[in-house]
Short mmCIF file of C-alpha atoms and ligand atoms in Angstrom, two decimals:
data_model
loop_
_atom_site.label_atom_id
_atom_site.label_comp_id
_atom_site.label_asym_id
_atom_site.label_seq_id
_atom_site.Cartn_x
_atom_site.Cartn_y
_atom_site.Cartn_z
CA MET A 1 -6.53 -180.42 3.54
CA THR A 2 -7.90 -177.49 2.03
CA GLU A 3 -11.20 -179.33 2.88
CA GLY A 4 -10.16 -179.95 6.91
CA ARG A 5 -9.66 -176.10 6.68
CA SER A 6 -12.66 -174.71 5.53
CA GLY A 7 -13.81 -177.24 7.37
CA LEU A 8 -11.98 -176.23 10.79
CA PHE A 9 -13.29 -171.81 10.10
CA ALA A 10 -16.36 -174.36 9.21
CA ALA A 11 -17.06 -174.90 13.01
CA PHE A 12 -15.29 -172.41 14.42
CA SER A 13 -16.80 -168.58 12.39
CA LYS A 14 -20.00 -166.67 13.15
CA GLY A 15 -21.21 -164.61 10.06
CA ASN A 16 -18.07 -165.65 8.52
CA LEU A 17 -15.23 -164.45 10.94
CA VAL A 18 -13.53 -166.49 14.16
CA SER A 19 -13.14 -165.14 17.25
CA ARG A 20 -9.38 -164.37 18.66
CA SER A 21 -10.61 -164.87 21.78
CA SER A 22 -12.33 -168.18 20.60
CA LEU A 23 -9.26 -169.89 19.58
CA MET A 24 -7.34 -168.62 22.35
CA GLU A 25 -9.49 -170.36 24.38
CA ALA A 26 -9.56 -173.51 22.59
CA PHE A 27 -5.47 -173.80 22.43
CA HIS A 28 -5.72 -172.59 26.97
CA ASP A 29 -8.82 -175.12 27.60
CA SER A 30 -7.19 -177.99 25.56
CA GLY A 31 -3.73 -177.13 28.27
CA ILE A 32 -1.57 -175.91 25.20
CA LEU A 33 0.53 -173.89 27.34
CA GLU A 34 2.31 -169.77 25.83
CA ASP A 35 5.66 -171.40 26.01
CA ASP A 36 4.82 -173.45 24.41
CA ILE A 37 7.72 -173.44 21.01
CA ARG A 38 5.37 -175.15 19.26
CA TYR A 39 2.83 -172.36 20.34
CA LEU A 40 4.64 -169.36 20.00
CA PRO A 41 4.40 -168.84 16.07
CA LEU A 42 1.09 -169.06 16.47
CA LEU A 43 0.19 -167.06 19.75
CA LYS A 44 2.12 -163.85 18.37
CA ARG A 45 0.15 -164.21 15.04
CA LEU A 46 -2.93 -164.02 16.41
CA LYS A 47 -2.16 -161.02 19.01
CA SER A 48 -1.68 -159.06 16.14
CA CYS A 49 -4.84 -160.09 14.41
CA SER A 50 -7.64 -157.76 15.48
CA GLU A 51 -10.11 -160.26 17.07
CA GLN A 52 -12.67 -161.02 14.14
CA LEU A 53 -10.72 -163.57 11.90
CA THR A 54 -11.82 -163.98 8.28
CA GLU A 55 -10.97 -167.29 6.59
CA ALA A 56 -7.53 -165.75 5.00
CA ASP A 57 -6.84 -164.58 8.50
CA PHE A 58 -7.46 -167.56 10.04
CA GLN A 59 -5.93 -169.66 6.91
CA GLY A 60 -2.62 -167.37 7.64
CA LEU A 61 -2.84 -168.98 11.19
CA GLN A 62 -3.06 -172.91 9.89
CA GLU A 63 0.44 -172.66 8.28
CA CYS A 64 2.37 -170.69 11.35
CA SER A 65 2.12 -174.12 12.96
CA PRO A 66 -0.45 -176.97 10.69
CA ALA A 67 -0.33 -179.74 13.17
CA LEU A 68 -0.46 -177.39 16.14
CA PHE A 69 -3.58 -175.72 14.94
CA GLU A 70 -5.85 -179.13 13.25
CA GLN A 71 -5.35 -180.59 16.92
CA VAL A 72 -6.16 -178.29 19.04
CA LEU A 73 -8.86 -176.68 17.05
CA SER A 74 -9.61 -180.77 15.83
CA GLY A 75 -9.54 -182.30 19.02
CA GLN A 76 -7.25 -184.62 18.57
CA LEU A 77 -5.22 -184.79 21.38
CA ALA A 78 -4.24 -187.86 23.64
CA ILE A 79 -6.60 -186.23 26.65
CA PRO A 80 -9.66 -185.00 24.94
CA GLN A 81 -11.55 -183.20 27.81
CA PHE A 82 -8.97 -181.76 28.82
CA HIS A 83 -10.16 -178.89 31.41
CA ASP A 84 -12.11 -181.87 33.03
CA PHE A 85 -9.17 -183.99 33.61
CA CYS A 86 -7.28 -181.07 35.11
CA ALA A 87 -10.08 -180.72 38.19
CA ASP A 88 -10.45 -184.38 38.98
CA VAL A 89 -6.72 -184.04 39.27
CA GLU A 90 -6.90 -181.30 40.97
CA ASP A 91 -9.55 -183.06 43.22
CA ILE A 92 -7.01 -185.58 43.85
CA TYR A 93 -4.62 -182.63 44.66
CA ASP A 94 -6.91 -180.90 47.41
CA LYS A 95 -7.49 -184.63 49.63
CA VAL A 96 -3.64 -185.86 48.95
CA SER A 97 -2.99 -182.08 50.69
CA LEU A 98 -4.46 -182.62 53.71
CA ILE A 99 -1.39 -185.40 54.48
CA LYS A 100 0.89 -184.63 57.27
CA ASP A 101 2.29 -188.05 57.18
CA GLY A 102 6.29 -188.70 56.89
CA LYS A 103 9.72 -187.88 57.91
CA LEU A 104 11.81 -185.79 55.82
CA ALA A 105 15.13 -186.94 54.78
CA ASP A 106 17.45 -186.61 57.34
CA TYR A 107 21.01 -188.03 55.78
CA ILE A 108 22.63 -184.76 54.45
CA PRO A 109 22.19 -181.71 55.45
CA GLN A 110 19.76 -180.24 52.51
CA LEU A 111 16.88 -182.45 52.36
CA GLN A 112 16.56 -181.93 55.99
CA ARG A 113 16.62 -178.54 55.58
CA VAL A 114 13.60 -178.95 52.59
CA ASP A 115 10.29 -177.63 54.09
CA PRO A 116 7.96 -180.07 54.37
CA GLU A 117 4.98 -178.63 53.55
CA LYS A 118 5.77 -178.97 49.63
CA PHE A 119 3.67 -180.16 47.30
CA SER A 120 3.24 -180.26 43.53
CA ILE A 121 2.07 -182.29 41.05
CA SER A 122 2.35 -181.43 37.21
CA ILE A 123 1.36 -183.16 34.17
CA CYS A 124 2.74 -183.21 29.70
CA SER A 125 0.51 -185.49 27.85
CA ILE A 126 2.22 -187.24 25.09
CA ASP A 127 0.93 -183.87 22.51
CA GLY A 128 2.04 -181.40 24.60
CA GLN A 129 -1.00 -180.66 26.95
CA ARG A 130 0.21 -179.51 30.18
CA MET A 131 -1.12 -178.39 34.44
CA SER A 132 0.55 -177.67 37.45
CA LEU A 133 -0.43 -177.26 40.65
CA GLY A 134 1.62 -175.97 43.88
CA ASP A 135 5.25 -175.29 44.06
CA ALA A 136 5.39 -177.04 40.62
CA ASP A 137 8.53 -173.60 39.50
CA ASP A 138 10.72 -174.59 43.18
CA SER A 139 13.65 -177.03 41.95
CA PHE A 140 14.68 -179.78 43.97
CA CYS A 141 17.17 -182.76 43.53
CA VAL A 142 16.24 -185.15 41.56
CA GLN A 143 18.57 -188.42 43.83
CA SER A 144 17.32 -191.88 42.75
CA CYS A 145 14.20 -190.06 39.71
CA SER A 146 17.79 -190.47 37.67
CA LYS A 147 18.56 -193.29 37.54
CA PRO A 148 16.14 -193.59 34.46
CA ILE A 149 18.02 -191.59 33.54
CA THR A 150 21.08 -193.27 33.06
CA TYR A 151 19.69 -196.64 32.32
CA CYS A 152 18.61 -194.81 28.95
CA LEU A 153 22.07 -193.24 28.53
CA ALA A 154 23.85 -196.27 28.95
CA LEU A 155 21.60 -198.35 26.82
CA GLU A 156 21.62 -195.80 23.70
CA GLU A 157 25.40 -196.02 24.24
CA HIS A 158 26.05 -199.27 24.35
CA GLY A 159 22.69 -201.49 24.25
CA GLU A 160 20.61 -203.67 25.91
CA GLU A 161 22.45 -207.09 25.89
CA GLU A 162 25.96 -204.99 26.66
CA VAL A 163 24.13 -203.29 29.38
CA HIS A 164 22.86 -206.10 30.36
CA ARG A 165 26.36 -207.71 30.79
CA TYR A 166 26.48 -205.59 33.81
CA VAL A 167 22.89 -204.75 35.61
CA GLY A 168 20.26 -207.57 36.04
CA ALA A 169 16.62 -207.42 35.61
CA GLU A 170 15.35 -208.91 38.27
CA PRO A 171 13.82 -206.53 41.38
CA SER A 172 16.18 -207.00 44.21
CA GLY A 173 14.35 -207.21 46.78
CA LYS A 174 16.33 -206.25 49.21
CA THR A 175 16.06 -201.92 49.83
CA PHE A 176 17.77 -199.73 47.88
CA ASN A 177 21.63 -199.46 49.18
CA GLU A 178 21.48 -202.85 50.34
CA LEU A 179 25.30 -205.12 50.44
CA ALA A 180 23.70 -207.76 47.77
CA LEU A 181 25.24 -208.26 44.89
CA ASN A 182 22.54 -211.26 42.15
CA SER A 183 24.05 -214.38 42.00
CA LYS A 184 26.32 -213.31 38.71
CA GLY A 185 28.06 -210.40 41.01
CA LEU A 186 25.78 -208.14 38.90
CA PRO A 187 24.00 -205.38 40.23
CA HIS A 188 19.89 -206.58 40.49
CA ASN A 189 18.20 -204.10 38.80
CA PRO A 190 19.59 -200.86 36.67
CA MET A 191 16.91 -198.64 39.29
CA ILE A 192 18.09 -199.34 42.24
CA ASN A 193 21.39 -197.43 43.64
CA ALA A 194 24.29 -200.39 42.64
CA GLY A 195 22.95 -201.12 38.93
CA ALA A 196 22.74 -197.43 38.17
CA ILE A 197 26.18 -196.99 39.71
CA MET A 198 27.48 -199.42 37.34
CA CYS A 199 25.14 -197.68 34.34
CA GLY A 200 26.74 -194.89 35.58
CA ALA A 201 29.63 -196.42 34.35
CA LEU A 202 28.83 -197.24 30.55
CA ILE A 203 28.45 -193.80 29.97
CA LYS A 204 30.98 -192.18 27.41
CA ALA A 205 33.53 -193.39 29.80
CA GLY A 206 37.19 -193.01 28.65
CA SER A 207 35.32 -188.81 28.31
CA GLU A 208 37.04 -186.69 30.66
CA SER A 209 34.37 -185.96 33.41
CA ALA A 210 33.76 -182.76 34.12
CA ASP A 211 32.17 -183.86 29.45
CA ARG A 212 30.51 -186.95 30.25
CA PHE A 213 28.59 -184.71 33.52
CA ASP A 214 28.09 -181.65 30.52
CA TYR A 215 26.56 -185.29 28.44
CA VAL A 216 24.24 -185.70 30.60
CA ILE A 217 22.60 -182.29 31.35
CA SER A 218 22.61 -181.40 27.71
CA ARG A 219 20.87 -185.12 27.21
CA TRP A 220 18.40 -184.50 30.30
CA ARG A 221 17.43 -180.97 28.38
CA ASP A 222 17.31 -183.17 25.21
CA PHE A 223 14.07 -185.15 27.99
CA ALA A 224 12.14 -181.96 29.54
CA GLY A 225 11.70 -180.66 25.87
CA GLY A 226 14.70 -177.28 27.13
CA ALA A 227 13.32 -176.71 30.09
CA LYS A 228 14.97 -176.19 32.97
CA ILE A 229 17.39 -178.63 34.20
CA GLY A 230 20.13 -177.25 37.29
CA PHE A 231 21.92 -178.61 39.81
CA ASP A 232 23.04 -178.33 43.20
CA ASN A 233 26.18 -178.12 44.03
CA ALA A 234 26.24 -178.01 48.16
CA VAL A 235 23.54 -182.14 47.78
CA TYR A 236 26.42 -183.08 45.83
CA LEU A 237 29.31 -182.03 48.16
CA SER A 238 27.21 -183.45 50.84
CA GLU A 239 25.80 -186.79 49.17
CA ARG A 240 29.78 -187.18 48.31
CA GLN A 241 31.16 -186.87 52.07
CA THR A 242 27.86 -188.64 53.69
CA ALA A 243 28.03 -192.16 51.23
CA ASP A 244 30.06 -194.49 53.15
CA ARG A 245 27.37 -196.66 51.42
CA ASN A 246 27.88 -196.71 48.20
CA PHE A 247 31.39 -196.47 48.51
CA ALA A 248 31.07 -200.43 50.45
CA LEU A 249 28.78 -201.53 47.18
CA GLY A 250 31.49 -199.74 44.58
CA TYR A 251 34.02 -201.60 46.75
CA PHE A 252 31.85 -205.46 46.75
CA MET A 253 31.29 -204.29 42.84
CA ARG A 254 35.16 -204.07 42.41
CA GLU A 255 35.96 -207.05 44.79
CA LYS A 256 33.07 -209.29 42.22
CA LYS A 257 34.88 -207.72 39.20
CA ALA A 258 32.22 -206.93 38.02
CA PHE A 259 32.46 -203.48 36.32
CA PRO A 260 34.29 -203.00 32.76
CA PRO A 261 37.37 -203.07 32.25
CA ASP A 262 38.61 -199.35 33.78
CA ALA A 263 36.29 -198.40 35.39
CA ASP A 264 37.57 -195.12 37.15
CA LEU A 265 36.20 -196.58 40.87
CA LEU A 266 35.87 -193.08 42.57
CA ASP A 267 34.55 -191.17 39.53
CA VAL A 268 31.96 -193.51 38.52
CA LEU A 269 31.22 -192.74 42.39
CA ASP A 270 31.51 -189.45 41.72
CA PHE A 271 29.07 -189.06 38.17
CA TYR A 272 26.94 -190.95 40.59
CA PHE A 273 26.35 -188.54 42.59
CA GLN A 274 26.68 -186.22 40.44
CA CYS A 275 23.35 -187.26 38.50
CA CYS A 276 21.47 -188.10 42.16
CA SER A 277 22.36 -184.19 42.95
CA ILE A 278 20.94 -182.72 39.44
CA GLU A 279 18.43 -180.05 40.07
CA ALA A 280 15.02 -180.31 38.69
CA SER A 281 10.71 -178.48 38.72
CA THR A 282 7.73 -181.32 38.70
CA LYS A 283 7.15 -178.53 35.30
CA SER A 284 10.76 -179.84 34.03
CA LEU A 285 10.00 -183.85 35.30
CA SER A 286 6.51 -184.10 33.51
CA ILE A 287 8.42 -183.10 30.53
CA ILE A 288 10.82 -186.06 31.08
CA ALA A 289 8.01 -189.07 32.47
CA ALA A 290 6.27 -187.34 29.15
CA THR A 291 8.82 -187.81 27.06
CA LEU A 292 8.37 -191.53 28.14
CA ALA A 293 5.37 -191.98 27.62
CA ASN A 294 6.07 -190.61 24.26
CA GLY A 295 8.35 -193.75 23.50
CA GLY A 296 11.57 -191.62 23.81
CA ASN A 297 9.81 -188.17 21.24
CA CYS A 298 9.77 -185.34 23.18
CA PRO A 299 6.80 -184.08 23.03
CA LEU A 300 6.95 -180.07 23.07
CA THR A 301 9.98 -180.34 20.76
CA GLY A 302 9.49 -183.53 18.45
CA VAL A 303 13.20 -184.50 18.65
CA GLN A 304 13.56 -188.79 19.38
CA VAL A 305 15.97 -188.07 22.78
CA MET A 306 15.20 -192.51 22.81
CA ARG A 307 14.40 -195.15 20.73
CA PRO A 308 12.00 -196.92 21.49
CA ASP A 309 12.47 -199.74 22.26
CA HIS A 310 15.24 -198.35 25.01
CA VAL A 311 12.13 -196.55 26.96
CA LYS A 312 10.38 -200.10 26.85
CA ASN A 313 13.08 -201.40 28.52
CA CYS A 314 13.41 -198.80 31.22
CA LEU A 315 9.91 -199.26 31.80
CA SER A 316 9.64 -202.34 31.83
CA LEU A 317 11.94 -202.16 34.44
CA MET A 318 10.69 -199.06 36.19
CA SER A 319 7.62 -201.32 36.50
CA SER A 320 9.16 -204.33 38.53
CA CYS A 321 11.85 -202.16 39.79
CA GLY A 322 11.28 -197.95 40.33
CA MET A 323 9.16 -197.70 44.39
CA TYR A 324 12.06 -199.12 46.46
CA ASP A 325 10.79 -201.98 48.84
CA PHE A 326 7.16 -201.29 47.48
CA SER A 327 7.99 -201.53 43.83
CA GLY A 328 5.74 -204.86 44.15
CA GLU A 329 2.09 -203.23 45.83
CA PHE A 330 2.84 -200.45 42.94
CA ALA A 331 2.59 -203.06 40.66
CA PHE A 332 -0.16 -204.36 41.84
CA LYS A 333 -1.96 -201.98 42.96
CA VAL A 334 -0.58 -198.59 40.59
CA GLY A 335 -0.19 -200.66 37.69
CA ILE A 336 1.69 -197.05 36.39
CA PRO A 337 5.96 -196.84 36.05
CA ALA A 338 6.96 -195.27 38.52
CA LYS A 339 10.16 -194.86 40.16
CA SER A 340 10.49 -192.35 42.95
CA GLY A 341 13.82 -190.40 44.42
CA VAL A 342 14.73 -190.51 48.85
CA SER A 343 13.84 -186.20 48.23
CA GLY A 344 10.32 -186.94 47.40
CA ALA A 345 10.11 -186.63 43.35
CA ILE A 346 8.04 -189.38 41.55
CA LEU A 347 8.04 -190.14 37.80
CA LEU A 348 4.78 -191.36 37.01
CA VAL A 349 4.57 -192.93 33.56
CA VAL A 350 1.41 -193.89 31.20
CA PRO A 351 2.67 -195.02 28.56
CA ASN A 352 0.71 -192.95 25.38
CA VAL A 353 -0.98 -190.82 27.50
CA ALA A 354 0.82 -188.78 29.81
CA GLY A 355 3.76 -187.90 32.13
CA PHE A 356 3.41 -186.80 36.18
CA ALA A 357 5.49 -185.53 38.23
CA VAL A 358 4.88 -185.24 41.57
CA TRP A 359 7.06 -183.93 45.09
CA SER A 360 6.28 -183.86 48.19
CA PRO A 361 9.66 -184.69 50.52
CA ARG A 362 7.88 -186.34 53.54
CA LEU A 363 8.96 -190.03 52.97
CA ASP A 364 7.19 -193.14 54.15
CA GLU A 365 9.50 -195.92 55.34
CA LEU A 366 10.62 -196.79 52.79
CA GLY A 367 11.17 -193.61 51.15
CA ASN A 368 8.72 -193.81 48.78
CA SER A 369 6.77 -189.64 49.27
CA VAL A 370 3.62 -190.25 51.50
CA ARG A 371 1.51 -188.04 49.55
CA GLY A 372 3.14 -189.33 46.66
CA VAL A 373 1.91 -192.63 46.86
CA GLU A 374 -1.41 -191.49 47.51
CA PHE A 375 -2.24 -189.34 44.92
CA CYS A 376 -0.80 -192.00 42.52
CA ARG A 377 -3.50 -194.37 44.34
CA ARG A 378 -5.28 -191.88 43.72
CA LEU A 379 -5.08 -191.31 39.71
CA VAL A 380 -5.46 -195.37 39.12
CA SER A 381 -9.05 -195.06 41.15
CA ARG A 382 -10.34 -192.37 39.14
CA PHE A 383 -8.84 -192.77 35.13
CA LYS A 384 -8.27 -196.98 34.50
CA PHE A 385 -4.24 -195.89 33.98
CA HIS A 386 -2.70 -198.79 35.08
CA THR A 387 -1.44 -201.63 32.86
CA PHE A 388 -3.86 -204.07 32.79
CA ASP A 389 -7.19 -201.59 32.67
CA SER A 390 -7.24 -202.15 28.85
CA MET A 391 -8.14 -206.04 29.71
CA VAL A 392 -11.80 -206.45 27.49
CA GLY A 393 -14.78 -206.55 29.11
CA LEU A 394 -13.11 -204.89 32.26
CA THR A 395 -15.56 -202.39 33.33
CA ASP A 396 -15.91 -199.86 35.87
CA ASP A 397 -17.07 -196.24 37.05
CA ARG A 398 -13.90 -194.89 36.13
CA VAL A 399 -12.53 -192.82 33.41
CA ASP A 400 -10.55 -193.43 30.23
CA PRO A 401 -9.22 -189.88 29.83
CA ARG A 402 -7.56 -190.98 26.65
CA ARG A 403 -11.35 -191.55 25.26
CA ASN A 404 -13.53 -188.95 24.06
CA LEU A 405 -15.94 -188.96 26.21
CA TYR A 406 -18.83 -188.00 24.33
CA ALA A 407 -17.83 -189.12 20.77
CA SER A 408 -17.02 -193.11 22.69
CA ARG A 409 -19.76 -193.00 25.24
CA PHE A 410 -22.64 -192.26 23.21
CA GLY A 411 -20.71 -194.21 20.48
CA GLY A 412 -21.10 -197.18 22.16
CA ILE A 413 -24.73 -196.61 23.47
CA THR A 414 -26.11 -196.20 20.48
CA ALA A 415 -24.56 -199.34 18.32
CA LEU A 416 -26.64 -200.83 21.41
CA CYS A 417 -29.24 -199.36 20.48
CA TRP A 418 -29.25 -199.91 17.22
CA ALA A 419 -28.55 -204.61 18.15
CA ALA A 420 -31.02 -204.20 19.83
CA TYR A 421 -33.09 -202.84 16.73
CA GLY A 422 -31.98 -204.86 14.30
CA ASP A 423 -32.35 -208.12 17.39
CA ASP A 424 -28.47 -208.80 16.75
CA VAL A 425 -27.89 -210.56 19.59
CA ALA A 426 -24.30 -211.62 18.70
CA GLU A 427 -23.29 -207.90 18.23
CA MET A 428 -24.62 -207.10 21.51
CA ARG A 429 -23.10 -210.29 22.96
CA ARG A 430 -19.13 -207.96 21.51
CA LEU A 431 -20.22 -204.43 22.67
CA VAL A 432 -21.15 -205.91 26.72
CA ALA A 433 -17.79 -207.69 26.01
CA ILE A 434 -15.65 -205.18 24.86
CA GLY A 435 -17.21 -202.64 28.22
CA ILE A 436 -20.74 -200.85 26.98
CA ASP A 437 -22.92 -201.45 29.70
CA PRO A 438 -26.03 -202.38 28.64
CA ALA A 439 -28.25 -199.83 31.27
CA SER A 440 -27.03 -197.39 29.36
CA HIS A 441 -29.00 -195.17 28.12
CA ASP A 442 -28.40 -191.86 25.45
CA TYR A 443 -30.00 -188.10 25.93
CA ASP A 444 -33.46 -189.08 26.36
CA ARG A 445 -32.13 -191.40 29.10
CA ARG A 446 -33.41 -194.39 26.62
CA THR A 447 -31.93 -197.68 27.07
CA ALA A 448 -31.38 -200.09 24.21
CA LEU A 449 -34.52 -201.88 26.80
CA HIS A 450 -37.03 -199.74 25.16
CA ILE A 451 -35.74 -200.34 21.91
CA ALA A 452 -35.96 -203.52 22.26
CA ALA A 453 -39.36 -203.36 23.59
CA SER A 454 -40.39 -200.07 21.16
CA GLU A 455 -39.48 -202.64 17.75
CA GLY A 456 -41.38 -206.39 19.93
CA LYS A 457 -37.17 -207.47 19.35
CA LEU A 458 -38.00 -210.76 22.40
CA ASN A 459 -33.62 -211.92 20.80
CA SER A 460 -32.84 -209.05 22.36
CA LEU A 461 -34.50 -208.14 25.21
CA ARG A 462 -34.38 -211.66 26.36
CA TYR A 463 -30.32 -210.95 26.09
CA LEU A 464 -31.37 -208.51 27.49
CA LEU A 465 -33.45 -209.61 30.85
CA SER A 466 -30.95 -212.32 31.04
CA LEU A 467 -28.44 -209.63 31.42
CA GLY A 468 -30.07 -208.28 34.59
CA VAL A 469 -30.42 -204.88 33.78
CA ASN A 470 -33.93 -203.19 35.62
CA ILE A 471 -36.36 -203.52 33.46
CA ASN A 472 -37.86 -200.28 34.18
CA PRO A 473 -35.56 -197.32 33.46
CA LEU A 474 -38.16 -193.97 33.17
CA ASP A 475 -36.64 -192.11 29.87
CA ARG A 476 -37.31 -188.22 29.38
CA TRP A 477 -41.44 -188.58 28.12
CA GLY A 478 -41.37 -190.93 31.69
CA LYS A 479 -41.98 -194.04 29.76
CA THR A 480 -40.68 -197.62 30.59
CA PRO A 481 -40.54 -200.43 28.21
CA LEU A 482 -42.87 -202.22 28.68
CA ASP A 483 -45.30 -198.89 28.14
CA ASP A 484 -43.03 -199.11 25.10
CA ALA A 485 -44.20 -202.77 23.87
CA GLU A 486 -47.75 -201.95 25.10
CA MET A 487 -48.24 -198.68 22.67
CA GLN A 488 -46.54 -200.29 19.85
CA GLY A 489 -48.98 -203.36 20.47
CA HIS A 490 -45.79 -205.59 20.32
CA GLN A 491 -47.68 -208.65 22.50
CA GLY A 492 -44.95 -210.99 22.81
CA ALA A 493 -42.73 -208.32 24.57
CA SER A 494 -44.88 -207.00 26.35
CA SER A 495 -45.56 -210.40 27.89
CA LEU A 496 -41.68 -210.75 27.84
CA LEU A 497 -41.44 -207.66 30.39
CA ALA A 498 -44.81 -208.85 32.72
CA GLU A 499 -43.39 -211.73 33.41
CA HIS A 500 -40.05 -210.79 34.28
CA GLY A 501 -41.41 -207.42 36.36
CA GLY A 502 -42.06 -204.89 33.89
CA GLN A 503 -45.10 -201.88 34.81
CA ARG A 504 -46.06 -199.52 33.45
CA GLN A 505 -45.74 -195.42 34.12
CA SER A 506 -48.11 -193.86 31.38
CA ALA A 507 -49.90 -192.68 33.48
CA PRO A 508 -48.03 -189.98 35.60
CA ALA A 509 -45.44 -189.14 32.13
CA ARG A 510 -48.65 -187.95 30.14
CA LYS A 511 -49.37 -185.55 32.84
CA ASN A 512 -45.63 -184.39 32.13
CA ASN A 513 -45.88 -184.13 29.03
N1 LIG B 1 21.94 -190.47 47.06
C1 LIG B 1 20.97 -191.12 47.36
C2 LIG B 1 21.97 -192.56 47.71
O1 LIG B 1 22.50 -192.52 46.82
C3 LIG B 1 19.57 -192.01 47.74
C4 LIG B 1 18.76 -191.91 46.34
C5 LIG B 1 17.35 -192.30 45.85
O2 LIG B 1 16.81 -193.31 46.36
O3 LIG B 1 16.39 -191.28 46.05
O4 LIG B 1 22.38 -193.34 48.83
#
């Protein structure tokens, strides 16, 4: 520990002192915000220090928030290059904000009156790195984004087996409020209205409705790490007044004897309307999404809000049923567990990485936010966030932001060059199989082919040529692999390269030198 600490100090010090602003910058660039309760004690102390910190000051700071201090300064966070990641997300946000398609939900006046231009995106990584864009402080009713939480709370109280005696786990293939039950007379899944009404019936069933509501709101706040969660009474009253379909669903389920004994239908429906009327901003929703991404542990408070196995159940159903009638295509194209609501919100969970919340009220014909869906599509076209992007051997240009780009990219290239140097084709094949581009180059633009040529390693050369890599890449000195092979007097390597179209570029290179 002591060794680690002095290592950190050495990394940041200049003339045996560390500048206070460099530390604050490190926290800021990592996405650790000033209202983060893990950071507050450290920040308070930091602000009371002078600009130049001694090693003793530095250790004093470290003791305020030891885990966070070490994580941030040694770059051990879920998204190491957070700053670059945010710049990419901002670029997506700017492009998506130009989209004006879609219509506001109009079944209640409160949703019809929302400014259609509103747009915000918030991110919270599983290490509590946060960023928001647009109207991220505006609150809106969460609508169906409440369904995953209602399901989690039902699971917590009764366990998977009992909950699924009352609700299925299959996509319905029908619209979210379709008057339809499965072959057992149960709701198809917890992510559609009938299923959420049913899960609500399982939460604190014997309690007074006021106590139950208090309980649910307090659990929402646990998920959100204490961030603001409110309630929109006007939405609730409207929901209740225009709820013919939900009443019909409730009566249909009662007729089928689907509810647990003693469930009071009107009370259960009322609870469902209350859940739809919970109010949040994308800032708070992204923390909820991050808690789900982090196996139920809130990244900001460290509180285990929900059991990981229950979170797993919830994410599975979000994956297959979370985006209304678009769920299958969304799972195919985007491949991230998500839940959307008719207020234009989308809760997006990238397991073990981050939670996202998007809000833009204009909806497509299926009830999903137009900009929200486009944001998700663009997100996975830039980042390897699709559930199956971890597939071995899958290579493309997209970025995996959870890896330290420098360490992973250059670590891979270095390994490939060492394998070429050792003429170890099996190791080269393994590296290529895990996604290392055989044509990649290091800082000096040296490729594995340059190394194999310089060292006269024929097996490596043959292997690289069989992969169809560019035979004449130029390193920073303008040299091709054939130049290297000839310069080192490797006859066999020179002939092999020449046979495959290898060329000399050494003349202009020497001029450059
Ligand atoms: N509150 C509305 C309903 O229950 C819609 C919820 C939603 O899908 O976002 O019909």
